mmCIF file of C-alpha atoms in Angstrom:
data_model
loop_
_atom_site.group_PDB
_atom_site.id
_atom_site.type_symbol
_atom_site.label_atom_id
_atom_site.label_comp_id
_atom_site.label_asym_id
_atom_site.label_seq_id
_atom_site.Cartn_x
_atom_site.Cartn_y
_atom_site.Cartn_z
ATOM 1 C CA MET I 1 0.000 0.000 0.000
ATOM 2 C CA ASN I 2 1.256 3.502 -0.822
ATOM 3 C CA ARG I 3 0.150 6.817 0.688
ATOM 4 C CA PHE I 4 -2.283 7.531 -2.178
ATOM 5 C CA ILE I 5 -4.250 4.323 -1.539
ATOM 6 C CA TYR I 6 -4.026 4.888 2.224
ATOM 7 C CA THR I 7 -5.493 8.383 1.789
ATOM 8 C CA ILE I 8 -8.380 7.073 -0.333
ATOM 9 C CA LEU I 9 -9.165 4.532 2.382
ATOM 10 C CA MET I 10 -9.041 7.286 5.004
ATOM 11 C CA TYR I 11 -11.477 9.424 2.956
ATOM 12 C CA LEU I 12 -13.835 6.445 2.663
ATOM 13 C CA SER I 13 -13.668 5.833 6.417
ATOM 14 C CA LEU I 14 -14.299 9.489 7.373
ATOM 15 C CA PRO I 15 -18.145 9.269 7.446
ATOM 16 C CA PHE I 16 -17.913 6.218 9.712
ATOM 17 C CA ALA I 17 -15.431 7.982 12.008
ATOM 18 C CA VAL I 18 -17.808 10.954 12.318
ATOM 19 C CA LEU I 19 -20.755 8.608 12.908
ATOM 20 C CA ARG I 20 -18.794 6.840 15.645
ATOM 21 C CA ILE I 21 -18.317 10.136 17.485
ATOM 22 C CA LEU I 22 -22.032 10.925 17.142
ATOM 23 C CA ILE I 23 -23.007 7.518 18.527
ATOM 24 C CA LYS I 24 -20.286 6.836 21.090
ATOM 25 C CA ASP I 25 -19.469 10.306 22.428
ATOM 26 C CA SER I 26 -22.719 12.270 21.990
ATOM 27 C CA LYS I 27 -23.660 11.836 25.675
ATOM 28 C CA ASN I 28 -20.493 13.656 26.695
ATOM 29 C CA LYS I 29 -20.484 17.450 26.713
ATOM 30 C CA SER I 30 -17.142 17.483 24.846
ATOM 31 C CA TRP I 31 -18.392 15.659 21.742
ATOM 32 C CA LYS I 32 -18.918 18.797 19.613
ATOM 33 C CA GLN I 33 -15.462 20.085 20.489
ATOM 34 C CA LYS I 34 -14.005 16.682 19.634
ATOM 35 C CA LEU I 35 -15.694 16.599 16.233
ATOM 36 C CA LYS I 36 -14.626 20.164 15.389
ATOM 37 C CA ASN I 37 -10.993 19.562 16.389
ATOM 38 C CA GLN I 38 -10.785 16.244 14.555
ATOM 39 C CA LEU I 39 -11.993 17.987 11.402
ATOM 40 C CA GLY I 40 -9.224 20.581 11.795
ATOM 41 C CA TYR I 41 -11.127 23.432 13.445
ATOM 42 C CA VAL I 42 -8.848 24.925 16.108
ATOM 43 C CA ASN I 43 -7.699 28.419 17.069
ATOM 44 C CA ASN I 44 -4.775 30.170 15.408
ATOM 45 C CA LEU I 45 -1.867 30.217 17.828
ATOM 46 C CA GLN I 46 0.937 32.752 18.002
ATOM 47 C CA GLY I 47 4.458 32.288 19.328
ATOM 48 C CA LYS I 48 6.503 29.122 19.693
ATOM 49 C CA VAL I 49 4.368 25.999 20.014
ATOM 50 C CA ILE I 50 5.435 22.478 21.015
ATOM 51 C CA TRP I 51 2.853 19.863 20.067
ATOM 52 C CA ILE I 52 2.627 16.592 22.036
ATOM 53 C CA HIS I 53 0.137 13.876 21.089
ATOM 54 C CA CYS I 54 -1.080 11.268 23.605
ATOM 55 C CA VAL I 55 -3.846 8.899 22.484
ATOM 56 C CA SER I 56 -5.520 8.453 25.866
ATOM 57 C CA VAL I 57 -4.937 8.411 29.615
ATOM 58 C CA GLY I 58 -2.152 5.815 29.539
ATOM 59 C CA GLU I 59 -0.046 7.734 27.035
ATOM 60 C CA PHE I 60 -0.795 11.011 28.815
ATOM 61 C CA ASN I 61 0.446 9.567 32.111
ATOM 62 C CA ALA I 62 3.615 8.407 30.359
ATOM 63 C CA ALA I 63 4.108 11.878 28.878
ATOM 64 C CA LYS I 64 3.727 13.755 32.179
ATOM 65 C CA PRO I 65 7.455 13.716 33.060
ATOM 66 C CA LEU I 66 8.232 15.147 29.611
ATOM 67 C CA ILE I 67 5.454 17.753 29.765
ATOM 68 C CA ASP I 68 6.620 18.852 33.225
ATOM 69 C CA GLN I 69 10.225 19.215 32.038
ATOM 70 C CA LEU I 70 9.210 21.164 28.918
ATOM 71 C CA LEU I 71 6.997 23.546 30.907
ATOM 72 C CA LYS I 72 9.956 24.235 33.191
ATOM 73 C CA LYS I 73 12.574 24.438 30.418
ATOM 74 C CA TYR I 74 10.538 26.545 27.971
ATOM 75 C CA PRO I 75 8.226 28.797 30.048
ATOM 76 C CA SER I 76 7.590 31.188 27.145
ATOM 77 C CA HIS I 77 6.536 28.409 24.749
ATOM 78 C CA LYS I 78 2.973 27.170 24.348
ATOM 79 C CA LEU I 79 2.391 23.436 24.839
ATOM 80 C CA VAL I 80 -0.433 21.914 22.814
ATOM 81 C CA ILE I 81 -1.511 18.476 24.057
ATOM 82 C CA THR I 82 -3.753 16.462 21.753
ATOM 83 C CA THR I 83 -5.628 13.312 22.684
ATOM 84 C CA THR I 84 -7.906 11.000 20.736
ATOM 85 C CA THR I 85 -10.207 10.082 23.610
ATOM 86 C CA ILE I 86 -12.400 12.225 25.837
ATOM 87 C CA THR I 87 -10.999 10.484 28.930
ATOM 88 C CA GLY I 88 -7.533 11.556 27.790
ATOM 89 C CA ALA I 89 -8.809 15.106 27.336
ATOM 90 C CA ASP I 90 -10.359 15.146 30.812
ATOM 91 C CA ALA I 91 -7.131 13.854 32.371
ATOM 92 C CA THR I 92 -5.080 16.530 30.578
ATOM 93 C CA LYS I 93 -7.354 19.414 31.565
ATOM 94 C CA SER I 94 -7.723 18.212 35.144
ATOM 95 C CA HIS I 95 -3.980 17.828 35.698
ATOM 96 C CA TYR I 96 -2.595 20.893 33.890
ATOM 97 C CA GLN I 97 -5.570 23.285 33.937
ATOM 98 C CA ASN I 98 -4.615 26.326 31.811
ATOM 99 C CA ARG I 99 -0.877 25.538 31.743
ATOM 100 C CA VAL I 100 -1.330 23.725 28.434
ATOM 101 C CA ILE I 101 -3.714 23.990 25.479
ATOM 102 C CA HIS I 102 -5.763 20.890 24.711
ATOM 103 C CA TYR I 103 -7.218 19.868 21.359
ATOM 104 C CA PHE I 104 -8.457 16.565 20.004
ATOM 105 C CA PHE I 105 -6.197 14.884 17.454
ATOM 106 C CA PRO I 106 -7.161 15.514 13.787
ATOM 107 C CA PHE I 107 -8.223 12.834 11.326
ATOM 108 C CA ASP I 108 -5.247 11.804 9.179
ATOM 109 C CA LEU I 109 -6.369 13.384 5.902
ATOM 110 C CA PRO I 110 -4.140 15.887 4.051
ATOM 111 C CA PHE I 111 -6.572 18.824 4.068
ATOM 112 C CA ILE I 112 -7.441 18.291 7.746
ATOM 113 C CA VAL I 113 -3.933 17.832 9.146
ATOM 114 C CA GLY I 114 -2.718 20.630 6.854
ATOM 115 C CA SER I 115 -5.265 23.040 8.327
ATOM 116 C CA PHE I 116 -4.511 21.873 11.878
ATOM 117 C CA ILE I 117 -0.756 22.366 11.427
ATOM 118 C CA ASN I 118 -1.193 25.803 9.828
ATOM 119 C CA LYS I 119 -3.315 27.006 12.733
ATOM 120 C CA ILE I 120 -1.210 25.806 15.657
ATOM 121 C CA ASN I 121 2.075 26.264 13.724
ATOM 122 C CA PRO I 122 4.293 24.030 15.922
ATOM 123 C CA ILE I 123 8.080 24.213 15.977
ATOM 124 C CA THR I 124 8.175 20.503 16.926
ATOM 125 C CA CYS I 125 5.693 17.622 17.025
ATOM 126 C CA ILE I 126 6.156 14.811 19.565
ATOM 127 C CA LEU I 127 4.168 11.590 19.093
ATOM 128 C CA LEU I 128 4.026 8.769 21.648
ATOM 129 C CA GLU I 129 4.259 4.988 21.389
ATOM 130 C CA THR I 130 2.763 3.694 18.098
ATOM 131 C CA GLU I 131 1.256 6.859 16.620
ATOM 132 C CA ILE I 132 2.448 6.477 13.026
ATOM 133 C CA TRP I 133 0.223 8.691 10.836
ATOM 134 C CA PRO I 134 1.482 8.944 7.229
ATOM 135 C CA ASN I 135 -0.351 12.113 6.134
ATOM 136 C CA LEU I 136 0.375 14.022 9.328
ATOM 137 C CA ILE I 137 4.054 13.113 9.288
ATOM 138 C CA ASN I 138 4.350 13.873 5.565
ATOM 139 C CA SER I 139 2.674 17.276 6.046
ATOM 140 C CA LEU I 140 5.053 18.150 8.886
ATOM 141 C CA ASN I 141 8.026 17.116 6.747
ATOM 142 C CA LYS I 142 6.841 19.323 3.877
ATOM 143 C CA LYS I 143 6.856 22.294 6.231
ATOM 144 C CA ALA I 144 10.273 21.318 7.648
ATOM 145 C CA ILE I 145 8.748 20.832 11.115
ATOM 146 C CA PRO I 146 10.642 18.107 12.992
ATOM 147 C CA VAL I 147 8.532 15.215 14.255
ATOM 148 C CA VAL I 148 9.732 12.570 16.716
ATOM 149 C CA LEU I 149 8.307 9.348 18.127
ATOM 150 C CA ILE I 150 9.109 8.782 21.802
ATOM 151 C CA ASN I 151 8.312 5.958 24.213
ATOM 152 C CA ALA I 152 8.038 4.065 20.958
ATOM 153 C CA ARG I 153 6.906 0.471 21.087
ATOM 154 C CA LEU I 154 6.003 -2.027 18.395
ATOM 155 C CA SER I 155 4.371 -5.267 19.485
ATOM 156 C CA GLU I 156 4.815 -8.430 17.470
ATOM 157 C CA GLN I 157 1.166 -8.213 16.393
ATOM 158 C CA SER I 158 1.544 -4.641 15.101
ATOM 159 C CA PHE I 159 4.805 -5.571 13.403
ATOM 160 C CA ASP I 160 3.153 -8.500 11.582
ATOM 161 C CA LYS I 161 0.232 -6.284 10.527
ATOM 162 C CA TYR I 162 2.536 -3.617 9.103
ATOM 163 C CA GLN I 163 4.592 -6.217 7.256
ATOM 164 C CA ARG I 164 1.522 -7.791 5.666
ATOM 165 C CA PHE I 165 -0.440 -4.725 4.620
ATOM 166 C CA SER I 166 1.680 -1.586 4.434
ATOM 167 C CA SER I 167 5.402 -2.277 4.696
ATOM 168 C CA LYS I 168 6.446 0.246 2.006
ATOM 169 C CA LEU I 169 4.258 3.016 3.401
ATOM 170 C CA VAL I 170 5.434 2.368 6.961
ATOM 171 C CA GLU I 171 9.091 2.255 5.899
ATOM 172 C CA LYS I 172 8.792 5.633 4.184
ATOM 173 C CA THR I 173 6.846 7.143 7.077
ATOM 174 C CA ILE I 174 9.099 6.014 9.934
ATOM 175 C CA ASN I 175 12.140 7.362 8.103
ATOM 176 C CA GLN I 176 10.503 10.805 8.125
ATOM 177 C CA PHE I 177 10.864 10.940 11.917
ATOM 178 C CA THR I 178 13.789 13.001 13.177
ATOM 179 C CA PHE I 179 14.352 10.177 15.644
ATOM 180 C CA ILE I 180 12.488 7.265 17.237
ATOM 181 C CA GLY I 181 13.085 6.810 20.969
ATOM 182 C CA SER I 182 12.363 3.122 21.563
ATOM 183 C CA GLN I 183 11.082 1.675 24.863
ATOM 184 C CA ASN I 184 12.982 -1.583 24.510
ATOM 185 C CA ASN I 185 15.314 -3.579 22.267
ATOM 186 C CA PRO I 186 12.645 -5.876 20.720
ATOM 187 C CA SER I 187 10.711 -2.797 19.562
ATOM 188 C CA ARG I 188 13.921 -1.242 18.221
ATOM 189 C CA GLU I 189 14.670 -4.403 16.231
ATOM 190 C CA ARG I 190 11.139 -4.427 14.797
ATOM 191 C CA PHE I 191 11.437 -0.793 13.683
ATOM 192 C CA LEU I 192 14.736 -1.654 12.006
ATOM 193 C CA SER I 193 13.162 -4.700 10.328
ATOM 194 C CA LEU I 194 10.473 -2.418 8.904
ATOM 195 C CA GLY I 195 13.222 -0.397 7.237
ATOM 196 C CA ALA I 196 13.990 2.370 9.720
ATOM 197 C CA SER I 197 17.465 3.844 9.380
ATOM 198 C CA PRO I 198 19.635 2.511 12.266
ATOM 199 C CA ASP I 199 20.804 6.003 13.227
ATOM 200 C CA LYS I 200 17.193 7.116 13.754
ATOM 201 C CA VAL I 201 16.124 4.412 16.243
ATOM 202 C CA ILE I 202 17.583 5.006 19.709
ATOM 203 C CA MET I 203 16.994 2.964 22.866
ATOM 204 C CA VAL I 204 15.784 5.348 25.593
ATOM 205 C CA GLY I 205 13.629 3.136 27.844
ATOM 206 C CA ASN I 206 10.071 3.524 29.074
ATOM 207 C CA LEU I 207 8.883 6.929 30.302
ATOM 208 C CA LYS I 208 6.210 5.254 32.424
ATOM 209 C CA PHE I 209 8.934 4.305 34.910
ATOM 210 C CA ASP I 210 9.506 8.040 35.470
ATOM 211 C CA SER I 211 5.864 8.949 35.998
ATOM 212 C CA HIS I 212 4.957 9.804 39.603
ATOM 213 C CA GLU I 213 1.454 10.581 40.859
ATOM 214 C CA LYS I 214 1.106 13.317 43.471
ATOM 215 C CA ILE I 215 -0.250 12.251 46.859
ATOM 216 C CA ASN I 216 -3.854 13.332 47.435
ATOM 217 C CA SER I 217 -4.367 13.059 51.196
ATOM 218 C CA ALA I 218 -8.075 13.940 51.067
ATOM 219 C CA LEU I 219 -8.760 11.267 48.449
ATOM 220 C CA ASP I 220 -6.702 8.699 50.361
ATOM 221 C CA GLU I 221 -8.742 9.333 53.503
ATOM 222 C CA GLU I 222 -11.997 9.068 51.548
ATOM 223 C CA ILE I 223 -11.015 5.702 50.068
ATOM 224 C CA ARG I 224 -9.773 4.457 53.453
ATOM 225 C CA LEU I 225 -13.132 5.216 55.075
ATOM 226 C CA ILE I 226 -15.032 3.482 52.265
ATOM 227 C CA VAL I 227 -13.044 0.231 52.189
ATOM 228 C CA GLY I 228 -12.265 -0.108 55.904
ATOM 229 C CA LYS I 229 -9.781 -2.772 57.023
ATOM 230 C CA ARG I 230 -10.783 -5.607 54.711
ATOM 231 C CA ASP I 231 -8.536 -7.390 52.241
ATOM 232 C CA ILE I 232 -8.903 -5.573 48.925
ATOM 233 C CA ILE I 233 -8.239 -6.977 45.467
ATOM 234 C CA VAL I 234 -8.012 -4.413 42.664
ATOM 235 C CA PHE I 235 -8.976 -5.540 39.160
ATOM 236 C CA ALA I 236 -7.564 -2.650 37.135
ATOM 237 C CA SER I 237 -8.595 -1.584 33.625
ATOM 238 C CA THR I 238 -10.760 -4.624 32.928
ATOM 239 C CA ARG I 239 -12.074 -5.236 29.418
ATOM 240 C CA ASN I 240 -15.349 -6.561 28.064
ATOM 241 C CA GLY I 241 -15.864 -10.191 29.096
ATOM 242 C CA GLU I 242 -13.266 -10.186 31.855
ATOM 243 C CA GLU I 243 -15.586 -9.022 34.622
ATOM 244 C CA ASN I 244 -17.968 -11.918 33.983
ATOM 245 C CA GLN I 245 -15.082 -14.413 34.142
ATOM 246 C CA ILE I 246 -13.828 -12.861 37.375
ATOM 247 C CA ILE I 247 -17.248 -12.919 39.063
ATOM 248 C CA GLN I 248 -17.973 -16.519 38.034
ATOM 249 C CA SER I 249 -14.614 -17.721 39.349
ATOM 250 C CA TYR I 250 -15.033 -15.666 42.526
ATOM 251 C CA ASN I 251 -18.418 -17.294 43.204
ATOM 252 C CA ASN I 252 -16.770 -20.716 42.962
ATOM 253 C CA LEU I 253 -14.237 -19.800 45.673
ATOM 254 C CA LYS I 254 -16.197 -17.217 47.675
ATOM 255 C CA GLU I 255 -16.212 -19.308 50.853
ATOM 256 C CA LYS I 256 -12.396 -19.441 50.871
ATOM 257 C CA PHE I 257 -11.762 -15.748 51.452
ATOM 258 C CA ASP I 258 -13.506 -12.596 52.601
ATOM 259 C CA ALA I 259 -12.204 -9.841 50.372
ATOM 260 C CA LEU I 260 -13.619 -6.790 48.628
ATOM 261 C CA LEU I 261 -13.295 -7.032 44.848
ATOM 262 C CA PHE I 262 -12.581 -3.555 43.496
ATOM 263 C CA ILE I 263 -13.323 -3.702 39.750
ATOM 264 C CA ILE I 264 -12.299 -0.705 37.609
ATOM 265 C CA PRO I 265 -13.455 -1.081 33.965
ATOM 266 C CA ARG I 266 -11.067 0.359 31.394
ATOM 267 C CA HIS I 267 -13.751 2.377 29.583
ATOM 268 C CA PRO I 268 -16.152 4.724 31.449
ATOM 269 C CA GLU I 269 -19.026 3.938 29.080
ATOM 270 C CA ARG I 270 -19.045 0.402 30.540
ATOM 271 C CA PHE I 271 -19.453 1.418 34.198
ATOM 272 C CA ASP I 272 -23.237 0.904 34.177
ATOM 273 C CA GLU I 273 -22.992 -2.319 32.173
ATOM 274 C CA VAL I 274 -20.560 -3.893 34.646
ATOM 275 C CA PHE I 275 -22.534 -2.701 37.678
ATOM 276 C CA ASN I 276 -25.737 -4.218 36.276
ATOM 277 C CA MET I 277 -23.983 -7.479 35.385
ATOM 278 C CA VAL I 278 -22.628 -7.904 38.922
ATOM 279 C CA SER I 279 -25.992 -6.954 40.457
ATOM 280 C CA LYS I 280 -27.721 -9.771 38.574
ATOM 281 C CA THR I 281 -25.394 -12.367 40.132
ATOM 282 C CA GLY I 282 -26.776 -11.692 43.601
ATOM 283 C CA LEU I 283 -23.513 -10.299 44.955
ATOM 284 C CA LYS I 284 -23.630 -7.131 47.035
ATOM 285 C CA VAL I 285 -22.242 -4.371 44.817
ATOM 286 C CA ALA I 286 -21.714 -0.613 45.182
ATOM 287 C CA ARG I 287 -20.337 2.208 43.062
ATOM 288 C CA ARG I 288 -17.286 4.180 44.149
ATOM 289 C CA SER I 289 -19.111 7.408 43.199
ATOM 290 C CA GLU I 290 -21.801 6.663 45.815
ATOM 291 C CA ASN I 291 -19.252 6.893 48.685
ATOM 292 C CA LEU I 292 -20.935 4.017 50.533
ATOM 293 C CA GLN I 293 -19.191 2.162 53.340
ATOM 294 C CA CYS I 294 -18.236 -1.254 51.962
ATOM 295 C CA SER I 295 -17.805 -3.410 55.063
ATOM 296 C CA ASN I 296 -20.545 -5.790 53.898
ATOM 297 C CA MET I 297 -20.071 -5.461 50.138
ATOM 298 C CA ASP I 298 -18.649 -8.106 47.806
ATOM 299 C CA VAL I 299 -17.817 -5.831 44.875
ATOM 300 C CA LEU I 300 -17.050 -2.134 44.437
ATOM 301 C CA ILE I 301 -17.145 -0.681 40.908
ATOM 302 C CA GLY I 302 -14.522 2.025 40.391
ATOM 303 C CA ASP I 303 -16.583 4.508 38.378
ATOM 304 C CA SER I 304 -14.599 7.650 39.251
ATOM 305 C CA MET I 305 -11.777 8.948 37.068
ATOM 306 C CA GLY I 306 -8.186 9.659 38.063
ATOM 307 C CA GLU I 307 -8.134 7.631 41.287
ATOM 308 C CA MET I 308 -6.236 4.495 40.297
ATOM 309 C CA MET I 309 -3.167 5.224 42.431
ATOM 310 C CA ALA I 310 -5.370 5.643 45.508
ATOM 311 C CA TYR I 311 -6.973 2.284 44.751
ATOM 312 C CA TYR I 312 -3.543 0.676 44.485
ATOM 313 C CA LYS I 313 -2.427 2.273 47.742
ATOM 314 C CA PHE I 314 -5.132 0.497 49.738
ATOM 315 C CA CYS I 315 -5.248 -2.829 47.917
ATOM 316 C CA HIS I 316 -3.433 -6.017 48.921
ATOM 317 C CA ILE I 317 -3.215 -7.591 45.453
ATOM 318 C CA ALA I 318 -3.515 -6.029 41.976
ATOM 319 C CA PHE I 319 -4.763 -7.824 38.884
ATOM 320 C CA ILE I 320 -4.005 -6.091 35.581
ATOM 321 C CA GLY I 321 -6.929 -6.169 33.146
ATOM 322 C CA GLY I 322 -6.877 -6.712 29.404
ATOM 323 C CA SER I 323 -4.799 -9.826 30.014
ATOM 324 C CA LEU I 324 -7.591 -12.412 30.303
ATOM 325 C CA SER I 325 -9.195 -11.124 27.111
ATOM 326 C CA ASN I 326 -7.054 -11.076 23.990
ATOM 327 C CA THR I 327 -6.322 -7.342 24.170
ATOM 328 C CA GLY I 328 -2.676 -7.400 25.234
ATOM 329 C CA GLY I 329 -2.884 -6.212 28.832
ATOM 330 C CA GLN I 330 -2.599 -2.770 30.434
ATOM 331 C CA ASN I 331 0.025 -0.744 32.276
ATOM 332 C CA MET I 332 1.497 -2.702 35.196
ATOM 333 C CA LEU I 333 3.848 -0.001 36.411
ATOM 334 C CA GLU I 334 1.415 1.966 38.566
ATOM 335 C CA ALA I 335 0.846 -1.136 40.688
ATOM 336 C CA ALA I 336 4.603 -1.779 40.775
ATOM 337 C CA SER I 337 5.289 1.776 41.952
ATOM 338 C CA ALA I 338 2.835 1.176 44.817
ATOM 339 C CA SER I 339 4.748 -1.960 45.919
ATOM 340 C CA LYS I 340 1.837 -4.307 45.266
ATOM 341 C CA PRO I 341 1.829 -8.003 44.280
ATOM 342 C CA ILE I 342 0.883 -8.064 40.595
ATOM 343 C CA ILE I 343 -1.059 -10.742 38.738
ATOM 344 C CA PHE I 344 -1.853 -10.794 35.031
ATOM 345 C CA GLY I 345 -3.256 -13.250 32.509
ATOM 346 C CA PRO I 346 -1.822 -14.771 29.323
ATOM 347 C CA SER I 347 -2.423 -11.822 26.965
ATOM 348 C CA ILE I 348 0.370 -9.290 27.577
ATOM 349 C CA HIS I 349 1.719 -8.448 24.107
ATOM 350 C CA ASN I 350 1.251 -4.669 24.596
ATOM 351 C CA PHE I 351 3.451 -4.733 27.725
ATOM 352 C CA GLU I 352 5.563 -7.787 26.981
ATOM 353 C CA GLU I 353 8.937 -6.409 28.079
ATOM 354 C CA VAL I 354 7.590 -4.936 31.314
ATOM 355 C CA ALA I 355 5.806 -8.214 32.106
ATOM 356 C CA LYS I 356 8.945 -10.244 31.406
ATOM 357 C CA SER I 357 11.006 -7.952 33.622
ATOM 358 C CA LEU I 358 8.539 -8.300 36.510
ATOM 359 C CA LEU I 359 8.323 -12.079 36.155
ATOM 360 C CA LYS I 360 12.114 -12.425 35.958
ATOM 361 C CA ARG I 361 12.524 -10.523 39.225
ATOM 362 C CA ASN I 362 9.810 -12.466 41.093
ATOM 363 C CA ALA I 363 7.675 -9.328 41.130
ATOM 364 C CA ALA I 364 4.548 -10.695 39.433
ATOM 365 C CA ILE I 365 2.552 -13.868 38.815
ATOM 366 C CA GLN I 366 1.110 -14.893 35.454
ATOM 367 C CA VAL I 367 -2.037 -17.043 35.343
ATOM 368 C CA GLY I 368 -3.721 -18.882 32.486
ATOM 369 C CA ASN I 369 -7.392 -18.170 33.202
ATOM 370 C CA SER I 370 -9.843 -16.681 35.710
ATOM 371 C CA ASP I 371 -10.105 -19.858 37.814
ATOM 372 C CA GLU I 372 -6.334 -19.932 38.236
ATOM 373 C CA LEU I 373 -6.453 -16.204 39.000
ATOM 374 C CA MET I 374 -8.892 -16.643 41.881
ATOM 375 C CA GLN I 375 -7.023 -19.664 43.224
ATOM 376 C CA THR I 376 -3.775 -17.646 43.191
ATOM 377 C CA ILE I 377 -5.484 -14.735 44.958
ATOM 378 C CA SER I 378 -6.900 -17.009 47.682
ATOM 379 C CA GLU I 379 -3.439 -18.494 48.283
ATOM 380 C CA LEU I 380 -1.722 -15.093 48.322
ATOM 381 C CA LEU I 381 -4.188 -13.688 50.849
ATOM 382 C CA LEU I 382 -3.057 -16.396 53.272
ATOM 383 C CA ASP I 383 0.640 -15.764 52.593
ATOM 384 C CA LYS I 384 1.482 -12.257 53.815
ATOM 385 C CA LYS I 385 5.214 -12.925 53.523
ATOM 386 C CA ARG I 386 4.926 -13.682 49.802
ATOM 387 C CA GLN I 387 2.759 -10.594 49.326
ATOM 388 C CA LEU I 388 5.530 -8.463 50.829
ATOM 389 C CA ILE I 389 8.258 -10.109 48.720
ATOM 390 C CA LEU I 390 6.322 -9.660 45.462
ATOM 391 C CA GLY I 391 5.486 -6.046 46.307
ATOM 392 C CA LYS I 392 9.062 -5.210 47.311
ATOM 393 C CA ASN I 393 10.426 -6.759 44.107
ATOM 394 C CA ALA I 394 7.850 -4.883 42.015
ATOM 395 C CA LYS I 395 8.911 -1.553 43.532
ATOM 396 C CA SER I 396 12.591 -2.413 43.026
ATOM 397 C CA THR I 397 11.975 -3.291 39.365
ATOM 398 C CA TYR I 398 10.153 0.003 38.902
ATOM 399 C CA GLU I 399 12.973 2.044 40.434
ATOM 400 C CA LYS I 400 15.786 0.260 38.562
ATOM 401 C CA ASN I 401 14.245 1.145 35.203
ATOM 402 C CA GLN I 402 13.920 4.883 35.798
ATOM 403 C CA GLY I 403 15.934 7.497 33.907
ATOM 404 C CA SER I 404 14.326 7.457 30.470
ATOM 405 C CA ILE I 405 13.198 11.080 30.825
ATOM 406 C CA ASN I 406 16.816 12.295 30.978
ATOM 407 C CA LYS I 407 17.637 10.557 27.688
ATOM 408 C CA VAL I 408 14.499 11.924 26.014
ATOM 409 C CA ILE I 409 15.236 15.504 27.122
ATOM 410 C CA GLU I 410 18.816 15.158 25.872
ATOM 411 C CA LEU I 411 17.527 14.067 22.455
ATOM 412 C CA ILE I 412 14.598 16.472 22.159
ATOM 413 C CA THR I 413 16.359 19.688 23.276
ATOM 414 C CA PRO I 414 18.431 20.232 20.091
ATOM 415 C CA VAL I 415 15.358 19.404 17.993
ATOM 416 C CA ILE I 416 13.274 22.085 19.717
ATOM 417 C CA GLU I 417 16.072 24.651 19.699
ATOM 418 C CA SER I 418 17.270 24.080 16.130
#
């Protein structure tokens, strides 16, 4: 596939992308702003602008150390943060208030990205992880605006997909980056196999190891009062189908342990669905947003945003969602930074290197299915010593992998100042 065919396909998909916003996001007050921004309607900006794109909350959290450093290093510059999701937008606005400018990321069509670029007029564009957009990157290159990919990762699945369907287009596009800062060596090798110039792909590590959440004492106290002194199991960022597996397996072993299951669905639009599903099983269930005391509850649904670190602080064991379904897992590092025993399922391809590092250092446990998950949890609850060892090793693994932000700043500074 070349860029011409890719662009035709993008034009054909545009009506469906707009329809998706109208259907999926129309209940949110930000949907009109999202649609306008994604079609290229943003304000004209003056002065020096640094543009950073983070798809959603996970990428935004990874980018925080970089955003903080850039705000400090370039106080007279404007920072534009784009996200694709509304949850990412909410996280950005909540954390940085008016210190940054937020827009939604434009659709990757030449006339749209061209208009977007002309209006914000960035001196540099910074993309995170796997955001490889041919028309955007080509448009930036035409205007001699440097574009970099940081915290770059390429899973085996993504690599295979690129090789099968668009190897020539991807090869041309990734060589238009000023540099690619790779999270790990396997990703670096995959970028090179796709045709990236060796001098462009640099191993910098994972920025998520450098991300630190501020302590919120009021929130901590609120959570402490809700959960009391019970054993708490956090099921973080669960995906469709996982909650049902977890509840069924829990019911089979319920008599073996008295613990509060704290389930936090990955997507806010599923909060009601998961609550209703659990309610129908006969288990006692509450919503975090209700602020109810949970001493006699079986399940608490985490339906409030931006509180994951507080949940980890008070839990005894953390299960990482997206790993029982075939979606590749979610970020394990927040739980590691909180010194918690970590469990995940078989599907971890999006965080393969982090998972391997945790397993190698006896900082996590991998299970094959939900029954094995619940059996492992019941055994861990009775083994406080092993809980402490796993948590200590998780924290140590987290700390030993820090320092990526220094390498990224070293690489990005001459690009911004050139």
